[in-house]
Short mmCIF file of C-alpha atoms in Angstrom, two decimals:
data_model
loop_
_atom_site.label_atom_id
_atom_site.label_comp_id
_atom_site.label_asym_id
_atom_site.label_seq_id
_atom_site.Cartn_x
_atom_site.Cartn_y
_atom_site.Cartn_z
CA UNK A 21 -31.32 -14.20 21.34
CA UNK A 22 -27.80 -13.86 22.84
CA UNK A 23 -26.97 -11.35 25.68
CA UNK A 24 -23.63 -10.91 24.00
CA UNK A 25 -23.16 -7.46 22.29
CA UNK A 26 -23.43 -7.42 18.64
CA UNK A 27 -20.27 -6.15 16.86
CA UNK A 28 -19.39 -4.31 13.61
CA UNK A 29 -15.68 -4.63 12.33
CA UNK A 30 -14.80 -1.76 9.98
CA UNK A 31 -11.33 -2.13 8.15
CA UNK A 32 -9.67 -0.26 5.36
CA UNK A 33 -8.38 -3.15 3.44
CA UNK A 34 -8.53 -6.81 2.99
CA UNK A 35 -6.31 -8.70 5.51
CA UNK A 36 -6.15 -5.88 8.15
CA UNK A 37 -9.59 -7.69 9.46
CA UNK A 38 -7.42 -10.80 10.16
CA UNK A 39 -4.15 -9.28 10.89
CA UNK A 40 -5.29 -6.99 13.66
CA UNK A 41 -8.58 -8.09 14.80
CA UNK A 42 -8.90 -11.76 13.70
CA UNK A 43 -8.60 -13.41 17.07
CA UNK A 44 -11.24 -11.15 18.30
CA UNK A 45 -13.72 -11.76 15.59
CA UNK A 46 -13.22 -15.55 15.96
CA UNK A 47 -13.32 -15.58 19.81
CA UNK A 48 -16.51 -13.32 19.58
CA UNK A 49 -18.42 -15.54 17.24
CA UNK A 50 -17.12 -18.72 19.21
CA UNK A 51 -18.94 -17.48 22.49
CA UNK A 52 -22.19 -16.87 20.43
CA UNK A 53 -21.71 -13.26 19.59
CA UNK A 54 -22.97 -11.89 16.29
CA UNK A 55 -20.44 -9.77 14.01
CA UNK A 56 -20.24 -8.32 10.75
CA UNK A 57 -17.38 -6.94 8.75
CA UNK A 58 -17.20 -3.98 6.43
CA UNK A 59 -14.12 -3.11 4.39
CA UNK A 60 -13.84 0.25 2.68
CA UNK A 61 -11.51 -0.44 -0.34
CA UNK A 62 -11.05 -3.14 -3.13
CA UNK A 63 -14.20 -3.69 -5.13
CA UNK A 64 -16.13 -6.80 -5.38
CA UNK A 65 -14.94 -9.23 -8.01
CA UNK A 66 -11.46 -8.11 -7.39
CA UNK A 67 -9.09 -10.82 -6.32
CA UNK A 68 -8.33 -9.48 -2.88
CA UNK A 69 -12.02 -9.07 -2.22
CA UNK A 70 -12.51 -12.89 -2.97
CA UNK A 71 -9.77 -13.60 -0.80
CA UNK A 72 -11.46 -11.41 2.07
CA UNK A 73 -14.47 -13.73 1.56
CA UNK A 74 -12.15 -16.74 2.41
CA UNK A 75 -10.51 -15.10 5.47
CA UNK A 76 -14.22 -14.29 6.80
CA UNK A 77 -15.18 -17.75 6.60
CA UNK A 78 -12.13 -18.76 8.52
CA UNK A 79 -12.98 -16.29 11.22
CA UNK A 80 -16.64 -17.89 11.58
CA UNK A 81 -18.42 -14.90 9.95
CA UNK A 82 -21.93 -16.06 8.74
CA UNK A 83 -22.26 -13.47 6.44
CA UNK A 84 -20.24 -12.15 3.55
CA UNK A 85 -18.09 -8.94 4.23
CA UNK A 86 -19.61 -5.71 2.98
CA UNK A 87 -17.46 -3.80 0.56
CA UNK A 88 -17.80 -0.13 0.27
CA UNK A 89 -15.91 -0.49 -2.80
CA UNK A 90 -13.56 2.53 -2.92
CA UNK A 91 -10.05 2.42 -4.29
CA UNK A 92 -6.91 1.65 -1.85
CA UNK A 93 -5.26 5.02 -1.97
CA UNK A 94 -1.93 3.30 -3.07
CA UNK A 95 -3.50 0.80 -5.42
CA UNK A 96 -5.92 2.31 -7.96
CA UNK A 97 -6.60 -0.92 -9.81
CA UNK A 98 -8.24 -2.13 -6.47
CA UNK A 99 -11.18 -0.53 -7.61
CA UNK A 100 -11.09 0.81 -11.17
CA UNK A 101 -14.37 2.23 -11.65
CA UNK A 102 -14.19 4.09 -8.18
CA UNK A 103 -12.44 6.85 -6.40
CA UNK A 104 -9.89 6.60 -3.96
CA UNK A 105 -11.15 5.96 -0.61
CA UNK A 106 -9.45 9.36 0.82
CA UNK A 107 -10.57 11.50 -2.22
CA UNK A 108 -14.34 10.86 -1.65
CA UNK A 109 -16.42 13.69 -0.01
CA UNK A 110 -16.29 12.73 3.60
CA UNK A 111 -19.98 13.75 4.06
CA UNK A 112 -20.87 10.99 1.42
CA UNK A 113 -18.86 8.21 3.07
CA UNK A 114 -20.17 8.98 6.48
CA UNK A 115 -23.78 8.79 5.17
CA UNK A 116 -23.06 5.64 3.45
CA UNK A 117 -21.63 4.04 6.65
CA UNK A 118 -24.36 5.55 8.58
CA UNK A 119 -26.86 3.33 6.51
CA UNK A 120 -25.12 0.40 7.14
CA UNK A 121 -24.91 0.89 11.00
CA UNK A 122 -28.57 1.70 10.92
CA UNK A 123 -29.29 -1.84 9.09
CA UNK A 124 -26.71 -3.88 11.02
CA UNK A 125 -27.41 -2.13 14.40
CA UNK A 126 -24.53 -3.23 16.48
CA UNK A 127 -23.66 -2.54 20.10
CA UNK A 128 -20.00 -2.09 19.14
CA UNK A 129 -17.87 -0.91 16.34
CA UNK A 130 -14.25 -1.73 16.10
CA UNK A 131 -11.85 -0.20 14.14
CA UNK A 132 -8.19 1.28 14.16
CA UNK A 133 -6.89 3.77 16.64
CA UNK A 134 -6.30 7.40 15.51
CA UNK A 135 -2.94 6.99 14.19
CA UNK A 136 -4.02 3.94 12.29
CA UNK A 137 -1.90 1.42 14.41
CA UNK A 138 1.05 2.34 12.05
CA UNK A 139 0.42 5.66 10.32
CA UNK A 140 -1.46 4.32 7.28
CA UNK A 141 -3.59 7.21 5.72
CA UNK A 142 -6.45 4.79 4.72
CA UNK A 143 -6.44 3.59 8.29
CA UNK A 144 -6.53 7.01 9.77
CA UNK A 145 -9.21 7.82 7.59
CA UNK A 146 -11.37 4.63 8.60
CA UNK A 147 -11.18 5.74 12.31
CA UNK A 148 -12.21 9.38 11.45
CA UNK A 149 -15.10 7.73 9.18
CA UNK A 150 -15.93 5.45 11.98
CA UNK A 151 -16.15 8.13 14.82
CA UNK A 152 -18.11 10.52 12.62
CA UNK A 153 -20.70 7.89 11.42
CA UNK A 154 -21.31 6.56 14.92
CA UNK A 155 -22.03 10.06 16.14
CA UNK A 156 -24.14 10.84 13.32
CA UNK A 157 -26.34 7.32 13.37
CA UNK A 158 -28.43 8.05 16.28
CA UNK A 159 -29.63 11.61 15.13
CA UNK A 160 -33.26 11.78 14.09
CA UNK A 161 -32.41 14.50 11.56
CA UNK A 162 -29.39 13.09 9.84
CA UNK A 163 -30.00 11.21 6.76
CA UNK A 164 -33.58 10.42 7.72
CA UNK A 165 -33.94 8.11 4.46
CA UNK A 166 -31.17 5.79 5.58
CA UNK A 167 -33.25 4.15 8.17
CA UNK A 168 -33.91 4.34 11.74
CA UNK A 169 -31.35 5.76 14.08
CA UNK A 170 -29.15 3.72 16.05
CA UNK A 171 -26.98 4.38 19.06
CA UNK A 172 -23.73 2.45 19.12
CA UNK A 173 -22.53 1.88 22.82
CA UNK A 174 -18.93 1.53 22.41
CA UNK A 175 -15.94 2.01 20.09
CA UNK A 176 -13.04 -0.08 20.27
CA UNK A 177 -9.69 1.05 18.71
CA UNK A 178 -7.31 -1.58 17.69
CA UNK A 179 -3.79 -0.56 18.65
CA UNK A 180 -0.27 -1.98 19.78
CA UNK A 181 1.15 -1.54 23.28
CA UNK A 182 4.47 -0.06 23.60
CA UNK A 183 5.62 -2.92 25.43
CA UNK A 184 4.67 -5.33 22.54
CA UNK A 185 6.37 -3.06 19.97
CA UNK A 186 9.63 -2.91 22.10
CA UNK A 187 9.65 -6.70 22.10
CA UNK A 188 9.18 -6.90 18.21
CA UNK A 189 11.47 -4.11 17.16
CA UNK A 190 14.69 -5.93 16.97
CA UNK A 191 13.26 -8.83 14.82
CA UNK A 192 11.55 -6.41 12.25
CA UNK A 193 13.43 -5.12 9.30
CA UNK A 194 15.10 -1.86 9.70
CA UNK A 195 13.57 -0.73 6.38
CA UNK A 196 10.12 -1.54 7.07
CA UNK A 197 7.55 1.20 6.07
CA UNK A 198 5.66 0.61 9.30
CA UNK A 199 6.27 3.39 11.66
CA UNK A 200 5.38 1.05 14.79
CA UNK A 201 5.69 3.24 17.65
CA UNK A 202 2.78 1.81 19.87
CA UNK A 203 0.34 3.19 22.53
CA UNK A 204 1.74 3.62 26.11
CA UNK A 205 0.55 0.69 28.03
CA UNK A 206 -1.28 2.70 30.64
CA UNK A 207 -3.63 4.16 27.79
CA UNK A 208 -4.50 0.54 26.68
CA UNK A 209 -7.83 -0.38 27.91
CA UNK A 210 -8.02 -3.92 26.84
CA UNK A 211 -5.89 -6.75 25.80
CA UNK A 212 -7.49 -10.00 24.79
CA UNK A 213 -5.70 -13.30 25.09
CA UNK A 214 -6.60 -15.31 22.10
CA UNK A 215 -4.35 -18.24 22.26
CA UNK A 216 -7.46 -20.60 21.42
CA UNK A 217 -8.17 -18.59 18.27
CA UNK A 218 -4.64 -18.67 16.87
CA UNK A 219 -5.19 -21.33 14.31
CA UNK A 220 -8.20 -19.81 12.97
CA UNK A 221 -6.61 -16.15 12.79
CA UNK A 222 -3.65 -17.74 11.09
CA UNK A 223 -5.70 -19.70 8.40
CA UNK A 224 -7.60 -16.39 7.62
CA UNK A 225 -4.33 -14.26 7.42
CA UNK A 226 -3.01 -16.83 5.05
CA UNK A 227 -6.24 -16.75 2.99
CA UNK A 228 -4.80 -13.48 1.74
CA UNK A 229 -2.47 -15.09 -0.83
CA UNK A 230 -2.08 -12.19 -2.71
CA UNK A 231 -0.98 -9.69 0.01
CA UNK A 232 1.25 -12.50 1.73
CA UNK A 233 3.03 -13.06 -1.72
CA UNK A 234 3.53 -9.29 -2.14
CA UNK A 235 3.97 -7.45 1.01
CA UNK A 236 7.27 -7.04 2.82
CA UNK A 237 5.36 -6.30 5.94
CA UNK A 238 3.43 -9.54 5.92
CA UNK A 239 6.69 -11.25 5.19
CA UNK A 240 8.39 -9.46 8.08
CA UNK A 241 5.62 -10.62 10.63
CA UNK A 242 6.00 -14.08 9.20
CA UNK A 243 9.42 -14.35 9.81
CA UNK A 244 9.12 -13.13 13.46
CA UNK A 245 10.70 -16.04 15.91
CA UNK A 246 8.01 -18.25 17.19
CA UNK A 247 7.82 -16.61 20.67
CA UNK A 248 7.47 -12.97 19.28
CA UNK A 249 5.35 -14.11 16.36
CA UNK A 250 2.79 -15.70 19.15
CA UNK A 251 3.21 -12.63 21.35
CA UNK A 252 2.10 -10.50 18.13
CA UNK A 253 -0.53 -12.73 16.80
CA UNK A 254 -2.34 -14.25 19.88
CA UNK A 255 -2.95 -11.06 21.77
CA UNK A 256 -5.06 -8.02 20.54
CA UNK A 257 -5.28 -4.66 22.37
CA UNK A 258 -7.81 -1.86 22.15
CA UNK A 259 -8.52 1.53 23.40
CA UNK A 260 -12.16 1.96 24.37
CA UNK A 261 -14.44 4.90 24.13
CA UNK A 262 -18.05 4.42 25.38
CA UNK A 263 -20.86 6.49 23.66
CA UNK A 264 -23.39 5.77 26.23
CA UNK A 265 -23.00 5.25 30.05
CA UNK A 266 -21.54 2.08 30.85
CA UNK A 267 -20.97 1.04 27.12
CA UNK A 268 -20.59 -2.55 25.92
CA UNK A 269 -17.86 -4.89 26.74
CA UNK A 270 -15.88 -6.58 24.00
CA UNK A 271 -14.71 -9.99 25.22
#
């Protein structure tokens, strides 16, 4: 059995796993780590869920992504028979995620920072959901029918350092809806150099063909000059919260 901590990546939408943590996923798997991916929105069978499977394979994930199946809060047709992610009873969402955590039994969970990187309400909601579920999963008295309790060792929150935002800002459209403000560099706990995974990450991002064609933000990132694009894509940064003494190292 590998001595590398196992990791669970939890994201709001298809494409987020590739854009914000794709290099980390690919690097983790390349060094022998085990990883799973949960995506909160877009129901199985929808086009973006299918594209998510393609992206996951490019990153090296050996198991299909798990879809919680809620609707993107801005795109009701992403799950026509399900409620919006942010409208579901929070306790029900926590219980569902706890069940997956107890089954998968990850050492590490990776999600967004508390601002959702750029303020997207689904991202912020995912951060809150992960934090609540990680706290509840080891409790004997919480949802005893959802599996044996499990203690996650560390949470990692994807973020962008202010220094990177300052470098990118002159090249991003002023009308972009992304309020990129960044996390002060001295509050960033880990930055991974992922140049060796850049090819896999780009292939995963471009697997999300629907979003690449639709999203002004994706087009904006895609139009960055080469040096700034590599700065954005080849480094991924995190804040870290240990839930047990010593925690677990990612990368």
